Coordinates of C-alpha atoms in Angstrom, one line a residue:
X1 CA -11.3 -31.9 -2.4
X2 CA -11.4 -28.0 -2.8
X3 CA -11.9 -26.8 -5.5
X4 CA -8.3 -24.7 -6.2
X5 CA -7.3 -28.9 -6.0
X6 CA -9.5 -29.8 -8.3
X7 CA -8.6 -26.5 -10.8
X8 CA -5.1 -27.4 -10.6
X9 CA -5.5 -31.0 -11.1
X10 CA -7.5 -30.4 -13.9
X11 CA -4.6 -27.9 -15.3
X12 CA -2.0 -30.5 -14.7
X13 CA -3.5 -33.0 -16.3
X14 CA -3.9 -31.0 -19.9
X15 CA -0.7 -29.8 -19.6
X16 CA 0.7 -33.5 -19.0
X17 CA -1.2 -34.4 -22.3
X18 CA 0.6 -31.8 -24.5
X19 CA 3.7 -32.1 -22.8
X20 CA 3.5 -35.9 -23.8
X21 CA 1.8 -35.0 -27.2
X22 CA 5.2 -33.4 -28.0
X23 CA 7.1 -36.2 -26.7
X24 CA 8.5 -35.2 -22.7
X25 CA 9.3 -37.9 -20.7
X26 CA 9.6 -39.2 -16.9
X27 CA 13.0 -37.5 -15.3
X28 CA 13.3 -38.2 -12.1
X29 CA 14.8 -35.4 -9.8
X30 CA 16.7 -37.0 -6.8
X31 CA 16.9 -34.9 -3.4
X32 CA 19.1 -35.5 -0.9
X33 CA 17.6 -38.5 1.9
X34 CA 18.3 -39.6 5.5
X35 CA 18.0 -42.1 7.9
X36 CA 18.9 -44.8 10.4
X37 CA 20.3 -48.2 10.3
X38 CA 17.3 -49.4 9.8
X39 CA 15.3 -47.3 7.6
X40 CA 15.4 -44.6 5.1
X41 CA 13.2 -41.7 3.8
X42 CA 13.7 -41.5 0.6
X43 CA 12.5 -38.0 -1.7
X44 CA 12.5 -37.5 -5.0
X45 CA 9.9 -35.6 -8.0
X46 CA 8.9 -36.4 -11.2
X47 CA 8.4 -34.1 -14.1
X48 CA 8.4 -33.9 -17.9
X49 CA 11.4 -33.0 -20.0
X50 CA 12.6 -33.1 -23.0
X51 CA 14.0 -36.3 -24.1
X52 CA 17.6 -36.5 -25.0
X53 CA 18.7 -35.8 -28.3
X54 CA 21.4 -38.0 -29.7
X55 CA 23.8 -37.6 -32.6
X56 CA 24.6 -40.8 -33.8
X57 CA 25.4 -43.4 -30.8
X58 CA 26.6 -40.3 -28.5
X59 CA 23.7 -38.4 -26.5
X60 CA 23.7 -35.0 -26.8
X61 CA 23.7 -33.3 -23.3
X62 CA 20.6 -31.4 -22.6
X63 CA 20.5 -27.8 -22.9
X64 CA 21.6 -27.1 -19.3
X65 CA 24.6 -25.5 -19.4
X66 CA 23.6 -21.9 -20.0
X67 CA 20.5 -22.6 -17.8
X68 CA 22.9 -23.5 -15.2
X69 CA 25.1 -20.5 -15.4
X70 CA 22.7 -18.4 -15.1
X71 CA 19.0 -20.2 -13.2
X72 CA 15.7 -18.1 -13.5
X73 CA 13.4 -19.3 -10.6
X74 CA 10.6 -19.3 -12.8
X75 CA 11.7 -21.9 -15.2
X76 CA 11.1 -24.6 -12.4
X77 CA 7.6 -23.5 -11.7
X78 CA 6.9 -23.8 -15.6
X79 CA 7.3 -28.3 -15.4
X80 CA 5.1 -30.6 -15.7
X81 CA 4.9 -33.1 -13.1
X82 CA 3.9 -36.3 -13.5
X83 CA 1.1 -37.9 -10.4
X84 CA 0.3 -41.6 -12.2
X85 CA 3.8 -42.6 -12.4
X86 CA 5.5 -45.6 -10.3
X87 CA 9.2 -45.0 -9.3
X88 CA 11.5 -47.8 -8.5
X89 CA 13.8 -47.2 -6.2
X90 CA 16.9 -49.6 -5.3
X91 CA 19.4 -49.4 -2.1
X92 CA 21.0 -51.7 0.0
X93 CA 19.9 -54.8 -2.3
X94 CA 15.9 -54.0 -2.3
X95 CA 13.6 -52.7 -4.5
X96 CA 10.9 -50.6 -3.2
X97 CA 7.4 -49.4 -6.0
X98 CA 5.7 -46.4 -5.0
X99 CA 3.0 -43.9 -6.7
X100 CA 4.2 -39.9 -6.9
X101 CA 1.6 -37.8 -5.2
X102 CA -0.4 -34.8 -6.9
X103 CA 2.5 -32.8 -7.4
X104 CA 5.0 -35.6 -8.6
X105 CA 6.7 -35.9 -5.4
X106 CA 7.8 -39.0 -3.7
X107 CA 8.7 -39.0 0.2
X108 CA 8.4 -42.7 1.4
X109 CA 10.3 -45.0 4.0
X110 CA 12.0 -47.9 3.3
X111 CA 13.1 -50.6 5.6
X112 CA 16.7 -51.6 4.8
X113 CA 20.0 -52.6 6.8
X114 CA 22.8 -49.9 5.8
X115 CA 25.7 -48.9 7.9
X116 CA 26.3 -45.2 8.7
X117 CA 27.1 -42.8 6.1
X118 CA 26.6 -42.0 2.8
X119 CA 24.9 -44.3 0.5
X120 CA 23.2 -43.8 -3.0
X121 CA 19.5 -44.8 -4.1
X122 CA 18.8 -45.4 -7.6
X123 CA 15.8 -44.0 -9.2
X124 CA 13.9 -44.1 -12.1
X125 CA 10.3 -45.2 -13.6
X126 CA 9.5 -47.5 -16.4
X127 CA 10.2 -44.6 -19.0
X128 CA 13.3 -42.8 -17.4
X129 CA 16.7 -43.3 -17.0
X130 CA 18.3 -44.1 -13.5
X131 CA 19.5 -41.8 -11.7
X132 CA 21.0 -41.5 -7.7
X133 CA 19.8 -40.1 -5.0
X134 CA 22.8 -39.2 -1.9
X135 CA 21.4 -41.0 1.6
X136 CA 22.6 -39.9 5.3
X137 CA 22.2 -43.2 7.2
X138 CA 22.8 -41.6 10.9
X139 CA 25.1 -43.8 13.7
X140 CA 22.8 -45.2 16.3
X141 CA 25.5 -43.4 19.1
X142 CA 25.1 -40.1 17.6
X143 CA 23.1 -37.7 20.0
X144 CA 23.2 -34.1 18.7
X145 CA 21.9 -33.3 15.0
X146 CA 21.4 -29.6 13.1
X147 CA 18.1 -28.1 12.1
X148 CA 18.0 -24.9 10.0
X149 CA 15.9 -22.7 8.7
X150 CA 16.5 -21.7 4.9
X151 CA 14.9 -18.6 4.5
X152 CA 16.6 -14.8 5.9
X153 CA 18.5 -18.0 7.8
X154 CA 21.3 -19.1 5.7
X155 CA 20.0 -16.9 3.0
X156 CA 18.9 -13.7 2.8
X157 CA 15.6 -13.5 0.6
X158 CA 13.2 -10.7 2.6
X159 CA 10.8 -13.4 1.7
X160 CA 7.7 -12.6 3.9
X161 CA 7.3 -9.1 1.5
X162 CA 5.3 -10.6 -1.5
X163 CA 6.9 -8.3 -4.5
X164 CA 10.7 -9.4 -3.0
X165 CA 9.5 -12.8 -2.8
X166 CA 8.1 -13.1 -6.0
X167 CA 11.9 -11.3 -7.3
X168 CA 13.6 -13.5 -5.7
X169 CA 11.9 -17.0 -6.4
X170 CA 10.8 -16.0 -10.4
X171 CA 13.5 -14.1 -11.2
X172 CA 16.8 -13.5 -9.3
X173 CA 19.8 -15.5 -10.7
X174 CA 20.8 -17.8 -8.0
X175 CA 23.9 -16.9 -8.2
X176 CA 22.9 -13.2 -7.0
X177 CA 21.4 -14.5 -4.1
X178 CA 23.3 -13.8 -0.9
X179 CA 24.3 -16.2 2.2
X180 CA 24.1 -15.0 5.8
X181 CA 27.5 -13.9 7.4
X182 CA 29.0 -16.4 9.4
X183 CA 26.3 -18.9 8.9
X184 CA 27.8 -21.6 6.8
X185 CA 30.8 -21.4 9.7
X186 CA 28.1 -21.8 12.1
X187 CA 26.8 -24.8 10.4
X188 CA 29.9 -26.6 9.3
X189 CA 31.5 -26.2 13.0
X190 CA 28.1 -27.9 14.5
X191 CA 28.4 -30.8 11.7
X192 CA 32.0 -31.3 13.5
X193 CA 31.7 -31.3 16.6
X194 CA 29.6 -34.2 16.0
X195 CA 31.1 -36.7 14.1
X196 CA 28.0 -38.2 11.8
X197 CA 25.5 -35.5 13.2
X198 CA 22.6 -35.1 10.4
X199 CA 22.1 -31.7 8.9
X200 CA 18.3 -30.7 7.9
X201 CA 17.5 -27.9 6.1
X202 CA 13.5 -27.1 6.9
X203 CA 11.8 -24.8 4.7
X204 CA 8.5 -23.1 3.7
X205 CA 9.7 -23.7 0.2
X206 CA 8.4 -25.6 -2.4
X207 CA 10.1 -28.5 -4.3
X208 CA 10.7 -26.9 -7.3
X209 CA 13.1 -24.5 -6.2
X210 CA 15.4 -27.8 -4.4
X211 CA 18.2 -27.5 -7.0
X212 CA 18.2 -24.7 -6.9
X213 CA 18.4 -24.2 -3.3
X214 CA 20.5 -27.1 -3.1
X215 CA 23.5 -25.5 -5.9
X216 CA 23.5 -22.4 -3.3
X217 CA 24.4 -24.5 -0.3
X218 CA 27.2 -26.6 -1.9
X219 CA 28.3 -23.2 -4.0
X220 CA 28.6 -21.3 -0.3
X221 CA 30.4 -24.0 1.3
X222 CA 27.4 -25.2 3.9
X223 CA 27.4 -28.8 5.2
X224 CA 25.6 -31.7 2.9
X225 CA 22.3 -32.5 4.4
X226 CA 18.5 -33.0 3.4
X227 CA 16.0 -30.2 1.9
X228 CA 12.5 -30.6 4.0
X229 CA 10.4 -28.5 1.3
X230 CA 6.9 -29.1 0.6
X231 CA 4.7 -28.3 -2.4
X232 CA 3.6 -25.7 -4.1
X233 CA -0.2 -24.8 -4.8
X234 CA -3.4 -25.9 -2.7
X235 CA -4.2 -29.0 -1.2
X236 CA -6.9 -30.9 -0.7
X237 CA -9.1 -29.1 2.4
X238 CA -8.1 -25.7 1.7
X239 CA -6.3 -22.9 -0.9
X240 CA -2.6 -22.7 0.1
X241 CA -0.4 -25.4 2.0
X242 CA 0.4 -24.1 5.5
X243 CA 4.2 -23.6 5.6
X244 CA 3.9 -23.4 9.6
X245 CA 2.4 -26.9 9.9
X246 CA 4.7 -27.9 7.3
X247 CA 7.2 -27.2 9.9
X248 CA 5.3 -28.1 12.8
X249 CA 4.8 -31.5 11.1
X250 CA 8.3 -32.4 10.2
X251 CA 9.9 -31.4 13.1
X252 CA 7.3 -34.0 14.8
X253 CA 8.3 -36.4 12.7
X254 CA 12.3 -36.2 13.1
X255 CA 11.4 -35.9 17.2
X256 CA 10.0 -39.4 17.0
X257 CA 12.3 -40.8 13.7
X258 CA 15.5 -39.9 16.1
X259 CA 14.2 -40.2 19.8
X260 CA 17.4 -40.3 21.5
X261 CA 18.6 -37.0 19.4
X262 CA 19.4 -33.9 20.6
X263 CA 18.5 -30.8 17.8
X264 CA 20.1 -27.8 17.4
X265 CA 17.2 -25.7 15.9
X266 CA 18.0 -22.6 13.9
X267 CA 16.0 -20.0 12.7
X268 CA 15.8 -16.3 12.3
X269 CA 12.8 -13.5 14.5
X270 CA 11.4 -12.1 10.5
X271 CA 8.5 -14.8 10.6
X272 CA 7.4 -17.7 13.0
X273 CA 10.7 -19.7 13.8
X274 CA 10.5 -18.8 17.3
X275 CA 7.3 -20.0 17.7
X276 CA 7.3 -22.9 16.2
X277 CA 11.1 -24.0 18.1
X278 CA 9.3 -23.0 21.3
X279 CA 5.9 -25.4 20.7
X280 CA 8.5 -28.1 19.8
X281 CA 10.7 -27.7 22.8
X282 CA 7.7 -27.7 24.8
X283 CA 6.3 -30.5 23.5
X284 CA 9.8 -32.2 22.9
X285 CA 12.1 -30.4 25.7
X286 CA 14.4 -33.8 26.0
X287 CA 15.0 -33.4 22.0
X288 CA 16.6 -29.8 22.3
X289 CA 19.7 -29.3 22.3
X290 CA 20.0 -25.4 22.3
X291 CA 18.2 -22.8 19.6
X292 CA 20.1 -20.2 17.7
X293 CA 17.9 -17.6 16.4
X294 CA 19.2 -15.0 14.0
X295 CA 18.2 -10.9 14.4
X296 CA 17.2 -9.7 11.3
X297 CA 19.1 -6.1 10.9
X298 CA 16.7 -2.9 11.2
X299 CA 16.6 -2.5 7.5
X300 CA 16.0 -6.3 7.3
X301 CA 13.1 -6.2 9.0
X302 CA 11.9 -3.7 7.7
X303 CA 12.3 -5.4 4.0
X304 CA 10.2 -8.5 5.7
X305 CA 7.5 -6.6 6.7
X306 CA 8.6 -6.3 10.7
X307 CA 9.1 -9.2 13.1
X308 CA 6.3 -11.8 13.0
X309 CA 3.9 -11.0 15.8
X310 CA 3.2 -14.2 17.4
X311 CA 7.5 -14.6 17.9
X312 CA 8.1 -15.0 21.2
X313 CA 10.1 -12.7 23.3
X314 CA 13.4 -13.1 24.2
X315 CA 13.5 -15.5 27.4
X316 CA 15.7 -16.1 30.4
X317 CA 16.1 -20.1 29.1
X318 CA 19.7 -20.7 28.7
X319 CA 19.4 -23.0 25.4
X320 CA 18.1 -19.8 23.6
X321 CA 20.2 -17.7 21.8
X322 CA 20.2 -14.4 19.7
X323 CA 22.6 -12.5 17.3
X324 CA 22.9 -11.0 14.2
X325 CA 25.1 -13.4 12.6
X326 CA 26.5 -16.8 12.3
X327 CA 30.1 -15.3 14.2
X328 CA 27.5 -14.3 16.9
X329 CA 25.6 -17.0 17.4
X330 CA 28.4 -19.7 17.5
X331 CA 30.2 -17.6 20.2
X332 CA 27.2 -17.9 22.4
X333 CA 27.0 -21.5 21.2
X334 CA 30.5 -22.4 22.2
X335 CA 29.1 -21.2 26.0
X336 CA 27.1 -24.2 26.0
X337 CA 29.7 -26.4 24.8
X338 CA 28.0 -27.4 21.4
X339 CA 31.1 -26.1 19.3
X340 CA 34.9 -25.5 20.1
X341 CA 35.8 -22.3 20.4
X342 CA 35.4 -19.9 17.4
X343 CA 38.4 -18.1 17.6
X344 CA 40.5 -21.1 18.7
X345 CA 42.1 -22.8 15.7
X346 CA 40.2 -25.5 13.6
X347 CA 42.1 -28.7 12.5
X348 CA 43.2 -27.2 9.0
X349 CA 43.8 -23.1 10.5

């Protein structure tokens, strides 16, 4: 294991003994999950909070309200996660055990009959509460699904420039944070013309800023789906997780977990989106449906520290597309017949 591993292990594990000297417990922190008919992948992470305070037989409601009026990024990198727990999770009449990684995170699969649509998981370990975790079981007729990019995608964070970065993850309200014009449109007239398409939201990100992340999407109107985030700190071959192959990986793993889908991959040109949709589509070219790739403004770009080098240029391929905004993109969209018309009337216009 390398060493940063071990370092943080070790930290983790004397901050797990005073958080439990002072009496935290197990909470379980559900994230959205998806699947097919047959199987599920379910994701959820465990930390150390507070325990409830009661006054008399009523519970007294954490101290959340405030915190969730006003969220500071770097309160979620501050838990304590919990790596020796078991969680239990129930759904469709079976019970599945399974051992949170280094980080507290769960992401298993579980083989269970469910019907397309939303269902509900319940979690929880031997020393938390339950709680529910929403599930996307995907129709075995649907064809076309959404990928998107979180990042200068459907939100404008200049990420790639560390000081921004570190402003926006540590300390921006979330509520200051800013969608992309036109995007959540984009997004929601995709999820339509589809009836039962999946909606994935892939990100360099790490788990601990998923509610967080997930409050902005809901709060900006963008269509329910799964966070694909990954962990935060090293792993165990080398100092900091590889947010490419984190990509790289998971987009892999939906290719073959839906082989008869079609993916509408969106991204933005500020760091490696392009390359990574154009490995995939050459490696997967039945499983793409079209890619919509986002400009970054001048000043934009600038902010990110210019266009990622290795992005590929602009090509003559017809499923690849380019504009500034979400309006853009889904005009050039509707040209391939993915989406009705943007300026024609939607159902509730």
């Amino acid at each position: 294991m390398h060493r940063a591993a071990r370092i943080e292990d070790w930290l983790h594990d004397k901050r797990e003994k005073f958080a439990r000297r002072r009496g935290h417990l197990p909470v379980v922190i559900p994230y959205t999950g998806y699947g097919t008919t047959e199987r599920v992948r379910i994701l959820c992470r465990v930390l150390l909070a507070k325990p409830v305070k009661s006054t008399g037989t009523t519970p007294k409601r954490r101290r959340t309200d405030r915190r969730d009026a006003s969220i500071r990024g770097w309160r979620s990198f501050t838990s304590v996660p919990v790596n020796d727990v078991t969680v239990t999770i129930d759904i469709g009449g079976k019970a599945h055990r399974v051992q949170a990684d280094r980080g507290g995170v769960v992401d298993t699969v579980m083989q269970v009959n469910l019907e397309p649509g939303w269902h509900t998981a319940s979690l929880h370990t031997h020393a938390s509460g339950s709680v529910d975790a929403p599930v996307f079981v995907v129709a075995p007729d649907v064809r076309t699904g959404v990928i998107s990019d979180v990042d200068d995608t459907v939100m404008v964070t200049t990420l790639p420039r560390p000081l921004l970065a570190a402003w926006n993850t540590f300390v921006l309200d979330e509520h200051a944070r800013v969608p992309t014009p036109g995007m959540a449109v984009l997004l929601d007239r995709l999820a339509d013309a589809t009836p039962g398409a999946p909606v994935i939201y892939l990100s360099t990100g790490a788990w601990n800023v998923a509610p967080t992340l997930s409050r902005f999407l809901s709060r900006n109107l963008y269509p329910a789906g799964a966070l694909l985030l990954t962990d935060w700190g090293p792993t165990h071959d080398r100092l900091f997780r590889s947010g490419k192959e984190h990509k790289r990986d998971n987009l892999r793993r939906l290719a073959h977990e839906f082989p008869d889908m079609k993916w509408v991959l969106i991204g933005d040109d500020g760091q490696h989106d392009e390359a990574i949709y154009s490995e995939f589509q050459q490696d997967f070219p039945q499983c793409v449906a079209a890619v919509a790739i986002r400009r970054l403004s001048p000043s934009e770009a600038v902010l990110a520290g210019r266009r990622a080098k290795d992005a590929v240029e602009a090509k003559p391929d017809p499923l690849w597309v380019y504009g500034p905004d979400g309006a853009s993109l889904a005009a050039q969209l509707a040209g391939l017949g993915l989406i009705t018309d943007p300026g024609a009337p939607g159902p509730t216009d």
